[in-house]
JSON list of C-alpha atoms in Angstrom, two decimals:
[
{"chain": "A", "resi": 1, "resn": "MET", "atom": "CA", "xyz": [99.76, 118.17, 116.77]},
{"chain": "A", "resi": 2, "resn": "LEU", "atom": "CA", "xyz": [97.80, 121.34, 116.13]},
{"chain": "A", "resi": 3, "resn": "VAL", "atom": "CA", "xyz": [94.07, 120.57, 116.13]},
{"chain": "A", "resi": 4, "resn": "LEU", "atom": "CA", "xyz": [91.56, 123.00, 114.57]},
{"chain": "A", "resi": 5, "resn": "SER", "atom": "CA", "xyz": [87.79, 122.73, 114.23]},
{"chain": "A", "resi": 6, "resn": "ARG", "atom": "CA", "xyz": [86.39, 123.53, 110.79]},
{"chain": "A", "resi": 7, "resn": "GLN", "atom": "CA", "xyz": [82.95, 123.43, 109.21]},
{"chain": "A", "resi": 8, "resn": "VAL", "atom": "CA", "xyz": [82.08, 122.55, 105.64]},
{"chain": "A", "resi": 9, "resn": "ASN", "atom": "CA", "xyz": [83.52, 125.12, 103.20]},
{"chain": "A", "resi": 10, "resn": "GLN", "atom": "CA", "xyz": [85.94, 126.47, 105.79]},
{"chain": "A", "resi": 11, "resn": "SER", "atom": "CA", "xyz": [89.65, 126.28, 105.08]},
{"chain": "A", "resi": 12, "resn": "ILE", "atom": "CA", "xyz": [93.06, 126.14, 106.64]},
{"chain": "A", "resi": 13, "resn": "MET", "atom": "CA", "xyz": [96.14, 127.81, 105.16]},
{"chain": "A", "resi": 14, "resn": "ILE", "atom": "CA", "xyz": [99.51, 126.12, 105.54]},
{"chain": "A", "resi": 15, "resn": "GLY", "atom": "CA", "xyz": [102.10, 128.75, 104.79]},
{"chain": "A", "resi": 16, "resn": "ASP", "atom": "CA", "xyz": [100.84, 131.12, 102.13]},
{"chain": "A", "resi": 17, "resn": "ALA", "atom": "CA", "xyz": [100.55, 128.59, 99.33]},
{"chain": "A", "resi": 18, "resn": "VAL", "atom": "CA", "xyz": [98.73, 125.51, 100.61]},
{"chain": "A", "resi": 19, "resn": "GLU", "atom": "CA", "xyz": [94.99, 125.68, 101.25]},
{"chain": "A", "resi": 20, "resn": "ILE", "atom": "CA", "xyz": [93.01, 122.80, 102.75]},
{"chain": "A", "resi": 21, "resn": "THR", "atom": "CA", "xyz": [89.21, 123.02, 102.52]},
{"chain": "A", "resi": 22, "resn": "VAL", "atom": "CA", "xyz": [86.58, 120.79, 104.09]},
{"chain": "A", "resi": 23, "resn": "VAL", "atom": "CA", "xyz": [84.35, 120.10, 101.10]},
{"chain": "A", "resi": 24, "resn": "ASP", "atom": "CA", "xyz": [81.83, 117.68, 102.55]},
{"chain": "A", "resi": 25, "resn": "ILE", "atom": "CA", "xyz": [81.14, 115.59, 105.64]},
{"chain": "A", "resi": 26, "resn": "LYS", "atom": "CA", "xyz": [79.02, 112.44, 105.53]},
{"chain": "A", "resi": 27, "resn": "GLY", "atom": "CA", "xyz": [78.98, 110.13, 108.53]},
{"chain": "A", "resi": 28, "resn": "ASP", "atom": "CA", "xyz": [82.60, 109.29, 109.30]},
{"chain": "A", "resi": 29, "resn": "LYS", "atom": "CA", "xyz": [83.87, 110.40, 105.89]},
{"chain": "A", "resi": 30, "resn": "VAL", "atom": "CA", "xyz": [85.34, 113.83, 105.23]},
{"chain": "A", "resi": 31, "resn": "ARG", "atom": "CA", "xyz": [86.04, 115.10, 101.72]},
{"chain": "A", "resi": 32, "resn": "ILE", "atom": "CA", "xyz": [88.96, 117.47, 101.64]},
{"chain": "A", "resi": 33, "resn": "GLY", "atom": "CA", "xyz": [90.02, 119.82, 98.88]},
{"chain": "A", "resi": 34, "resn": "ILE", "atom": "CA", "xyz": [93.66, 120.79, 98.55]},
{"chain": "A", "resi": 35, "resn": "ASN", "atom": "CA", "xyz": [95.13, 123.71, 96.65]},
{"chain": "A", "resi": 36, "resn": "ALA", "atom": "CA", "xyz": [98.91, 123.50, 96.53]},
{"chain": "A", "resi": 37, "resn": "PRO", "atom": "CA", "xyz": [101.70, 124.62, 94.21]},
{"chain": "A", "resi": 38, "resn": "SER", "atom": "CA", "xyz": [102.74, 122.03, 91.66]},
{"chain": "A", "resi": 39, "resn": "ASP", "atom": "CA", "xyz": [106.02, 121.34, 93.44]},
{"chain": "A", "resi": 40, "resn": "VAL", "atom": "CA", "xyz": [104.20, 120.19, 96.56]},
{"chain": "A", "resi": 41, "resn": "SER", "atom": "CA", "xyz": [103.13, 116.58, 96.17]},
{"chain": "A", "resi": 42, "resn": "VAL", "atom": "CA", "xyz": [99.92, 115.51, 97.84]},
{"chain": "A", "resi": 43, "resn": "HIS", "atom": "CA", "xyz": [99.15, 111.85, 98.53]},
{"chain": "A", "resi": 44, "resn": "ARG", "atom": "CA", "xyz": [96.91, 109.68, 100.61]},
{"chain": "A", "resi": 45, "resn": "LYS", "atom": "CA", "xyz": [99.26, 108.72, 103.40]},
{"chain": "A", "resi": 46, "resn": "GLU", "atom": "CA", "xyz": [98.68, 104.96, 103.26]},
{"chain": "A", "resi": 47, "resn": "VAL", "atom": "CA", "xyz": [99.43, 104.88, 99.52]},
{"chain": "A", "resi": 48, "resn": "TRP", "atom": "CA", "xyz": [102.57, 106.96, 100.00]},
{"chain": "A", "resi": 49, "resn": "LEU", "atom": "CA", "xyz": [103.77, 104.64, 102.78]},
{"chain": "A", "resi": 50, "resn": "ALA", "atom": "CA", "xyz": [103.04, 101.59, 100.62]},
{"chain": "A", "resi": 51, "resn": "ILE", "atom": "CA", "xyz": [105.15, 102.97, 97.75]},
{"chain": "A", "resi": 52, "resn": "GLN", "atom": "CA", "xyz": [107.97, 103.79, 100.18]},
{"chain": "A", "resi": 53, "resn": "GLU", "atom": "CA", "xyz": [107.90, 100.29, 101.62]},
{"chain": "A", "resi": 54, "resn": "GLU", "atom": "CA", "xyz": [107.77, 98.74, 98.15]},
{"chain": "A", "resi": 55, "resn": "ASN", "atom": "CA", "xyz": [110.82, 100.79, 97.11]},
{"chain": "A", "resi": 56, "resn": "ARG", "atom": "CA", "xyz": [112.72, 99.67, 100.19]},
{"chain": "A", "resi": 57, "resn": "GLN", "atom": "CA", "xyz": [111.93, 96.04, 99.44]},
{"chain": "A", "resi": 58, "resn": "ALA", "atom": "CA", "xyz": [112.85, 96.38, 95.78]},
{"chain": "A", "resi": 59, "resn": "ALA", "atom": "CA", "xyz": [116.21, 98.02, 96.54]},
{"chain": "A", "resi": 60, "resn": "ASP", "atom": "CA", "xyz": [119.36, 95.97, 96.23]},
{"chain": "A", "resi": 61, "resn": "PRO", "atom": "CA", "xyz": [118.25, 92.73, 94.57]},
{"chain": "A", "resi": 62, "resn": "ALA", "atom": "CA", "xyz": [120.87, 90.10, 93.79]},
{"chain": "A", "resi": 63, "resn": "PRO", "atom": "CA", "xyz": [122.49, 90.50, 90.34]},
{"chain": "A", "resi": 64, "resn": "GLU", "atom": "CA", "xyz": [121.68, 86.88, 89.43]},
{"chain": "A", "resi": 65, "resn": "GLY", "atom": "CA", "xyz": [118.00, 87.81, 89.67]},
{"chain": "A", "resi": 66, "resn": "LEU", "atom": "CA", "xyz": [118.30, 90.16, 86.74]},
{"chain": "A", "resi": 67, "resn": "ASP", "atom": "CA", "xyz": [119.94, 87.60, 84.46]},
{"chain": "A", "resi": 68, "resn": "GLN", "atom": "CA", "xyz": [117.24, 85.06, 85.28]},
{"chain": "A", "resi": 69, "resn": "ILE", "atom": "CA", "xyz": [114.43, 87.53, 84.66]},
{"chain": "A", "resi": 70, "resn": "ASN", "atom": "CA", "xyz": [115.95, 88.65, 81.39]},
{"chain": "A", "resi": 71, "resn": "ARG", "atom": "CA", "xyz": [116.02, 85.03, 80.23]},
{"chain": "A", "resi": 72, "resn": "MET", "atom": "CA", "xyz": [112.45, 84.40, 81.42]},
{"chain": "A", "resi": 73, "resn": "LEU", "atom": "CA", "xyz": [111.08, 87.53, 79.75]},
{"chain": "A", "resi": 74, "resn": "GLU", "atom": "CA", "xyz": [112.83, 86.82, 76.48]},
{"chain": "A", "resi": 75, "resn": "LYS", "atom": "CA", "xyz": [111.33, 83.34, 76.52]},
{"chain": "A", "resi": 76, "resn": "ASP", "atom": "CA", "xyz": [107.92, 84.83, 77.33]},
{"chain": "A", "resi": 77, "resn": "ASN", "atom": "CA", "xyz": [108.17, 87.28, 74.48]},
{"chain": "A", "resi": 78, "resn": "LYS", "atom": "CA", "xyz": [109.20, 84.83, 71.80]},
{"chain": "A", "resi": 79, "resn": "PRO", "atom": "CA", "xyz": [105.77, 83.42, 70.89]},
{"chain": "A", "resi": 80, "resn": "LYS", "atom": "CA", "xyz": [104.41, 86.96, 70.44]},
{"chain": "A", "resi": 81, "resn": "ASP", "atom": "CA", "xyz": [107.28, 88.21, 68.25]},
{"chain": "B", "resi": 1, "resn": "MET", "atom": "CA", "xyz": [130.02, 111.67, 74.24]},
{"chain": "B", "resi": 2, "resn": "THR", "atom": "CA", "xyz": [130.68, 112.86, 77.77]},
{"chain": "B", "resi": 3, "resn": "ALA", "atom": "CA", "xyz": [130.74, 110.19, 80.40]},
{"chain": "B", "resi": 4, "resn": "THR", "atom": "CA", "xyz": [130.97, 110.01, 84.15]},
{"chain": "B", "resi": 5, "resn": "MET", "atom": "CA", "xyz": [132.44, 107.39, 86.44]},
{"chain": "B", "resi": 6, "resn": "ILE", "atom": "CA", "xyz": [129.92, 105.89, 88.82]},
{"chain": "B", "resi": 7, "resn": "GLU", "atom": "CA", "xyz": [130.92, 103.80, 91.76]},
{"chain": "B", "resi": 8, "resn": "THR", "atom": "CA", "xyz": [128.74, 100.76, 92.32]},
{"chain": "B", "resi": 9, "resn": "GLU", "atom": "CA", "xyz": [128.94, 97.97, 94.81]},
{"chain": "B", "resi": 10, "resn": "ARG", "atom": "CA", "xyz": [127.83, 95.34, 92.29]},
{"chain": "B", "resi": 11, "resn": "PHE", "atom": "CA", "xyz": [129.79, 96.21, 89.19]},
{"chain": "B", "resi": 12, "resn": "GLY", "atom": "CA", "xyz": [132.70, 98.25, 90.50]},
{"chain": "B", "resi": 13, "resn": "LYS", "atom": "CA", "xyz": [133.38, 101.56, 88.75]},
{"chain": "B", "resi": 14, "resn": "VAL", "atom": "CA", "xyz": [131.23, 101.94, 85.68]},
{"chain": "B", "resi": 15, "resn": "GLU", "atom": "CA", "xyz": [131.82, 104.56, 83.02]},
{"chain": "B", "resi": 16, "resn": "THR", "atom": "CA", "xyz": [128.38, 105.84, 82.13]},
{"chain": "B", "resi": 17, "resn": "PRO", "atom": "CA", "xyz": [127.39, 108.25, 79.36]},
{"chain": "B", "resi": 18, "resn": "LEU", "atom": "CA", "xyz": [125.93, 111.41, 80.89]},
{"chain": "B", "resi": 19, "resn": "GLU", "atom": "CA", "xyz": [122.79, 110.98, 78.82]},
{"chain": "B", "resi": 20, "resn": "GLN", "atom": "CA", "xyz": [121.97, 107.92, 80.93]},
{"chain": "B", "resi": 21, "resn": "VAL", "atom": "CA", "xyz": [122.17, 109.86, 84.19]},
{"chain": "B", "resi": 22, "resn": "TYR", "atom": "CA", "xyz": [118.84, 111.16, 85.50]},
{"chain": "B", "resi": 23, "resn": "THR", "atom": "CA", "xyz": [118.10, 113.57, 88.32]},
{"chain": "B", "resi": 24, "resn": "PHE", "atom": "CA", "xyz": [115.11, 112.84, 90.53]},
{"chain": "B", "resi": 25, "resn": "PRO", "atom": "CA", "xyz": [114.64, 116.30, 92.11]},
{"chain": "B", "resi": 26, "resn": "GLU", "atom": "CA", "xyz": [112.64, 114.82, 95.02]},
{"chain": "B", "resi": 27, "resn": "GLY", "atom": "CA", "xyz": [114.59, 111.60, 95.33]},
{"chain": "B", "resi": 28, "resn": "LEU", "atom": "CA", "xyz": [112.52, 108.43, 95.51]},
{"chain": "B", "resi": 29, "resn": "PRO", "atom": "CA", "xyz": [109.92, 107.73, 98.22]},
{"chain": "B", "resi": 30, "resn": "GLY", "atom": "CA", "xyz": [111.92, 106.06, 100.99]},
{"chain": "B", "resi": 31, "resn": "PHE", "atom": "CA", "xyz": [115.20, 107.44, 99.59]},
{"chain": "B", "resi": 32, "resn": "PRO", "atom": "CA", "xyz": [114.72, 111.22, 99.60]},
{"chain": "B", "resi": 33, "resn": "THR", "atom": "CA", "xyz": [118.43, 112.06, 99.58]},
{"chain": "B", "resi": 34, "resn": "CYS", "atom": "CA", "xyz": [119.31, 109.93, 96.54]},
{"chain": "B", "resi": 35, "resn": "LYS", "atom": "CA", "xyz": [118.64, 112.24, 93.64]},
{"chain": "B", "resi": 36, "resn": "ARG", "atom": "CA", "xyz": [120.90, 111.06, 90.84]},
{"chain": "B", "resi": 37, "resn": "PHE", "atom": "CA", "xyz": [120.55, 107.69, 89.21]},
{"chain": "B", "resi": 38, "resn": "ALA", "atom": "CA", "xyz": [122.09, 106.07, 86.16]},
{"chain": "B", "resi": 39, "resn": "LEU", "atom": "CA", "xyz": [120.24, 103.71, 83.86]},
{"chain": "B", "resi": 40, "resn": "MET", "atom": "CA", "xyz": [122.60, 100.83, 83.23]},
{"chain": "B", "resi": 41, "resn": "ARG", "atom": "CA", "xyz": [121.98, 98.00, 80.89]},
{"chain": "B", "resi": 42, "resn": "ARG", "atom": "CA", "xyz": [123.70, 94.74, 81.72]},
{"chain": "B", "resi": 43, "resn": "GLY", "atom": "CA", "xyz": [123.43, 92.13, 79.00]},
{"chain": "B", "resi": 44, "resn": "ASN", "atom": "CA", "xyz": [120.85, 92.37, 76.26]},
{"chain": "B", "resi": 45, "resn": "GLY", "atom": "CA", "xyz": [117.56, 91.81, 78.06]},
{"chain": "B", "resi": 46, "resn": "PRO", "atom": "CA", "xyz": [114.69, 94.23, 78.54]},
{"chain": "B", "resi": 47, "resn": "MET", "atom": "CA", "xyz": [115.82, 95.16, 82.05]},
{"chain": "B", "resi": 48, "resn": "TRP", "atom": "CA", "xyz": [118.02, 97.90, 83.35]},
{"chain": "B", "resi": 49, "resn": "TRP", "atom": "CA", "xyz": [119.64, 98.66, 86.64]},
{"chain": "B", "resi": 50, "resn": "LEU", "atom": "CA", "xyz": [118.70, 102.01, 88.10]},
{"chain": "B", "resi": 51, "resn": "GLN", "atom": "CA", "xyz": [121.90, 102.65, 90.01]},
{"chain": "B", "resi": 52, "resn": "SER", "atom": "CA", "xyz": [122.20, 105.45, 92.54]},
{"chain": "B", "resi": 53, "resn": "CYS", "atom": "CA", "xyz": [125.12, 107.78, 91.79]},
{"chain": "B", "resi": 54, "resn": "ASP", "atom": "CA", "xyz": [125.14, 108.91, 95.44]},
{"chain": "B", "resi": 55, "resn": "ASN", "atom": "CA", "xyz": [125.05, 105.53, 97.14]},
{"chain": "B", "resi": 56, "resn": "PRO", "atom": "CA", "xyz": [127.05, 102.68, 95.56]},
{"chain": "B", "resi": 57, "resn": "ARG", "atom": "CA", "xyz": [124.92, 100.10, 97.38]},
{"chain": "B", "resi": 58, "resn": "LEU", "atom": "CA", "xyz": [121.56, 101.37, 96.19]},
{"chain": "B", "resi": 59, "resn": "ALA", "atom": "CA", "xyz": [120.17, 100.01, 92.94]},
{"chain": "B", "resi": 60, "resn": "PHE", "atom": "CA", "xyz": [116.84, 98.91, 91.56]},
{"chain": "B", "resi": 61, "resn": "VAL", "atom": "CA", "xyz": [115.87, 96.65, 88.71]},
{"chain": "B", "resi": 62, "resn": "VAL", "atom": "CA", "xyz": [113.59, 98.53, 86.33]},
{"chain": "B", "resi": 63, "resn": "ALA", "atom": "CA", "xyz": [111.83, 97.57, 83.12]},
{"chain": "B", "resi": 64, "resn": "ASP", "atom": "CA", "xyz": [109.63, 98.87, 80.36]},
{"chain": "B", "resi": 65, "resn": "PRO", "atom": "CA", "xyz": [106.21, 97.70, 81.57]},
{"chain": "B", "resi": 66, "resn": "ARG", "atom": "CA", "xyz": [104.94, 97.20, 78.03]},
{"chain": "B", "resi": 67, "resn": "ARG", "atom": "CA", "xyz": [107.31, 94.28, 77.63]},
{"chain": "B", "resi": 68, "resn": "PHE", "atom": "CA", "xyz": [105.07, 92.22, 79.90]},
{"chain": "B", "resi": 69, "resn": "LEU", "atom": "CA", "xyz": [101.85, 94.28, 79.94]},
{"chain": "B", "resi": 70, "resn": "PRO", "atom": "CA", "xyz": [101.25, 95.96, 76.57]},
{"chain": "B", "resi": 71, "resn": "GLY", "atom": "CA", "xyz": [98.05, 97.64, 77.82]},
{"chain": "B", "resi": 72, "resn": "TYR", "atom": "CA", "xyz": [99.74, 99.54, 80.63]},
{"chain": "B", "resi": 73, "resn": "ARG", "atom": "CA", "xyz": [99.08, 103.26, 80.47]},
{"chain": "B", "resi": 74, "resn": "VAL", "atom": "CA", "xyz": [99.87, 106.02, 82.93]},
{"chain": "B", "resi": 75, "resn": "MET", "atom": "CA", "xyz": [97.34, 108.82, 83.12]},
{"chain": "B", "resi": 76, "resn": "ALA", "atom": "CA", "xyz": [99.62, 111.56, 84.37]},
{"chain": "B", "resi": 77, "resn": "THR", "atom": "CA", "xyz": [98.26, 114.96, 85.30]},
{"chain": "B", "resi": 78, "resn": "ARG", "atom": "CA", "xyz": [100.00, 118.24, 84.58]},
{"chain": "B", "resi": 79, "resn": "GLU", "atom": "CA", "xyz": [100.86, 118.44, 88.29]},
{"chain": "B", "resi": 80, "resn": "ASP", "atom": "CA", "xyz": [102.41, 114.97, 88.08]},
{"chain": "B", "resi": 81, "resn": "VAL", "atom": "CA", "xyz": [104.88, 115.90, 85.39]},
{"chain": "B", "resi": 82, "resn": "SER", "atom": "CA", "xyz": [105.48, 119.63, 85.86]},
{"chain": "B", "resi": 83, "resn": "PRO", "atom": "CA", "xyz": [108.27, 119.04, 88.45]},
{"chain": "B", "resi": 84, "resn": "ILE", "atom": "CA", "xyz": [110.31, 117.36, 85.71]},
{"chain": "B", "resi": 85, "resn": "GLY", "atom": "CA", "xyz": [109.44, 119.96, 83.10]},
{"chain": "B", "resi": 86, "resn": "LEU", "atom": "CA", "xyz": [107.68, 117.46, 80.86]},
{"chain": "B", "resi": 87, "resn": "GLU", "atom": "CA", "xyz": [105.57, 119.11, 78.20]},
{"chain": "B", "resi": 88, "resn": "SER", "atom": "CA", "xyz": [105.28, 116.50, 75.51]},
{"chain": "B", "resi": 89, "resn": "PRO", "atom": "CA", "xyz": [104.78, 112.73, 75.86]},
{"chain": "B", "resi": 90, "resn": "ASP", "atom": "CA", "xyz": [107.33, 112.41, 73.02]},
{"chain": "B", "resi": 91, "resn": "ASP", "atom": "CA", "xyz": [110.09, 113.33, 75.47]},
{"chain": "B", "resi": 92, "resn": "SER", "atom": "CA", "xyz": [108.98, 110.82, 78.07]},
{"chain": "B", "resi": 93, "resn": "MET", "atom": "CA", "xyz": [109.74, 107.27, 78.97]},
{"chain": "B", "resi": 94, "resn": "VAL", "atom": "CA", "xyz": [107.90, 105.19, 81.55]},
{"chain": "B", "resi": 95, "resn": "LEU", "atom": "CA", "xyz": [109.66, 102.49, 83.56]},
{"chain": "B", "resi": 96, "resn": "VAL", "atom": "CA", "xyz": [108.53, 100.47, 86.55]},
{"chain": "B", "resi": 97, "resn": "ILE", "atom": "CA", "xyz": [110.51, 99.15, 89.49]},
{"chain": "B", "resi": 98, "resn": "LEU", "atom": "CA", "xyz": [110.65, 95.39, 89.84]},
{"chain": "B", "resi": 99, "resn": "ASN", "atom": "CA", "xyz": [110.69, 93.67, 93.18]},
{"chain": "B", "resi": 100, "resn": "VAL", "atom": "CA", "xyz": [112.83, 90.58, 92.62]},
{"chain": "B", "resi": 101, "resn": "PRO", "atom": "CA", "xyz": [112.59, 88.03, 95.44]},
{"chain": "B", "resi": 102, "resn": "ALA", "atom": "CA", "xyz": [114.87, 85.01, 95.97]},
{"chain": "B", "resi": 103, "resn": "ASP", "atom": "CA", "xyz": [112.65, 83.09, 93.55]},
{"chain": "B", "resi": 104, "resn": "PRO", "atom": "CA", "xyz": [112.69, 85.35, 90.44]},
{"chain": "B", "resi": 105, "resn": "SER", "atom": "CA", "xyz": [109.58, 83.70, 89.01]},
{"chain": "B", "resi": 106, "resn": "ARG", "atom": "CA", "xyz": [107.68, 85.59, 91.72]},
{"chain": "B", "resi": 107, "resn": "THR", "atom": "CA", "xyz": [108.92, 88.97, 90.55]},
{"chain": "B", "resi": 108, "resn": "THR", "atom": "CA", "xyz": [106.39, 91.77, 90.87]},
{"chain": "B", "resi": 109, "resn": "ALA", "atom": "CA", "xyz": [106.24, 95.15, 89.18]},
{"chain": "B", "resi": 110, "resn": "ASN", "atom": "CA", "xyz": [105.13, 98.31, 90.95]},
{"chain": "B", "resi": 111, "resn": "LEU", "atom": "CA", "xyz": [102.53, 99.66, 88.52]},
{"chain": "B", "resi": 112, "resn": "ARG", "atom": "CA", "xyz": [101.08, 102.06, 91.09]},
{"chain": "B", "resi": 113, "resn": "GLY", "atom": "CA", "xyz": [104.30, 104.05, 91.35]},
{"chain": "B", "resi": 114, "resn": "PRO", "atom": "CA", "xyz": [105.71, 104.29, 87.82]},
{"chain": "B", "resi": 115, "resn": "LEU", "atom": "CA", "xyz": [108.88, 106.19, 87.02]},
{"chain": "B", "resi": 116, "resn": "VAL", "atom": "CA", "xyz": [108.38, 108.94, 84.45]},
{"chain": "B", "resi": 117, "resn": "LEU", "atom": "CA", "xyz": [111.52, 110.17, 82.76]},
{"chain": "B", "resi": 118, "resn": "ASN", "atom": "CA", "xyz": [111.98, 113.34, 80.77]},
{"chain": "B", "resi": 119, "resn": "THR", "atom": "CA", "xyz": [114.53, 112.01, 78.29]},
{"chain": "B", "resi": 120, "resn": "GLU", "atom": "CA", "xyz": [115.18, 115.47, 76.85]},
{"chain": "B", "resi": 121, "resn": "ARG", "atom": "CA", "xyz": [116.11, 117.13, 80.15]},
{"chain": "B", "resi": 122, "resn": "ARG", "atom": "CA", "xyz": [117.10, 113.95, 81.98]},
{"chain": "B", "resi": 123, "resn": "LEU", "atom": "CA", "xyz": [114.80, 114.66, 84.91]},
{"chain": "B", "resi": 124, "resn": "ALA", "atom": "CA", "xyz": [112.67, 111.96, 86.45]},
{"chain": "B", "resi": 125, "resn": "ARG", "atom": "CA", "xyz": [110.07, 111.34, 89.10]},
{"chain": "B", "resi": 126, "resn": "GLN", "atom": "CA", "xyz": [108.27, 108.44, 90.67]},
{"chain": "B", "resi": 127, "resn": "LEU", "atom": "CA", "xyz": [104.55, 109.09, 90.42]},
{"chain": "B", "resi": 128, "resn": "VAL", "atom": "CA", "xyz": [102.12, 107.92, 93.06]},
{"chain": "B", "resi": 129, "resn": "LEU", "atom": "CA", "xyz": [98.95, 107.26, 91.10]},
{"chain": "B", "resi": 130, "resn": "GLN", "atom": "CA", "xyz": [95.81, 108.40, 92.92]},
{"chain": "B", "resi": 131, "resn": "ASP", "atom": "CA", "xyz": [93.69, 105.85, 91.12]},
{"chain": "B", "resi": 132, "resn": "ASP", "atom": "CA", "xyz": [94.07, 102.31, 92.48]},
{"chain": "B", "resi": 133, "resn": "PHE", "atom": "CA", "xyz": [93.44, 100.67, 89.11]},
{"chain": "B", "resi": 134, "resn": "TRP", "atom": "CA", "xyz": [97.08, 99.53, 88.73]},
{"chain": "B", "resi": 135, "resn": "PRO", "atom": "CA", "xyz": [98.43, 97.41, 91.56]},
{"chain": "B", "resi": 136, "resn": "LEU", "atom": "CA", "xyz": [101.49, 97.92, 93.71]},
{"chain": "B", "resi": 137, "resn": "ARG", "atom": "CA", "xyz": [102.50, 94.31, 93.06]},
{"chain": "B", "resi": 138, "resn": "TYR", "atom": "CA", "xyz": [101.73, 93.05, 89.60]},
{"chain": "B", "resi": 139, "resn": "SER", "atom": "CA", "xyz": [102.97, 89.51, 89.09]},
{"chain": "B", "resi": 140, "resn": "VAL", "atom": "CA", "xyz": [105.21, 89.74, 86.02]},
{"chain": "B", "resi": 141, "resn": "PHE", "atom": "CA", "xyz": [105.17, 86.04, 85.18]},
{"chain": "B", "resi": 142, "resn": "GLY", "atom": "CA", "xyz": [101.57, 85.35, 86.21]},
{"chain": "B", "resi": 143, "resn": "ASP", "atom": "CA", "xyz": [100.49, 83.53, 89.39]}
]
């Protein structure tokens, strides 16, 4: 991994389109600003990993599950209709 | 109406109208190479299958979140929706992926990563909401 030292308000360019700026440092917390083109998605890594894992778990459920849920939801909705 | 034949492991070959086929330009997190999915309704309930057109084995159960949580709203930024060319909310549809365990009464909905569909251009994207207000695992039938 490339490691660079930066001070507050200093930046790093990744390619010619992504700019990472250290906005603020307080104790062990660093605030980072990111300028990136709209087709580059930026996420907190732990949230991104959680969504990935949730997708993997949700993939390929048994078909019977869907029928049961459909029935349960329709029942749930009836009093409100 | 033009249709396409999609091979699925669960339902065999399914003839699907092209207007139900969506392209996810980035794939889905965890499945980056699966970019085309078909929305398939089985039966009359509020659920759909989101069936991969590239991988017959890959499918998700998805639903309109307002069927079980009328107050659900997605605050999407311009950056969130520009990759799917969405300019007006009128052309959009929001669905969420359900995680259906062996006991379906414990089904959860991923409200943190909603699917936003551009129904006009048939492009779609799973958002990863920055705000942690909506949970990753919302219990659809209560606890």
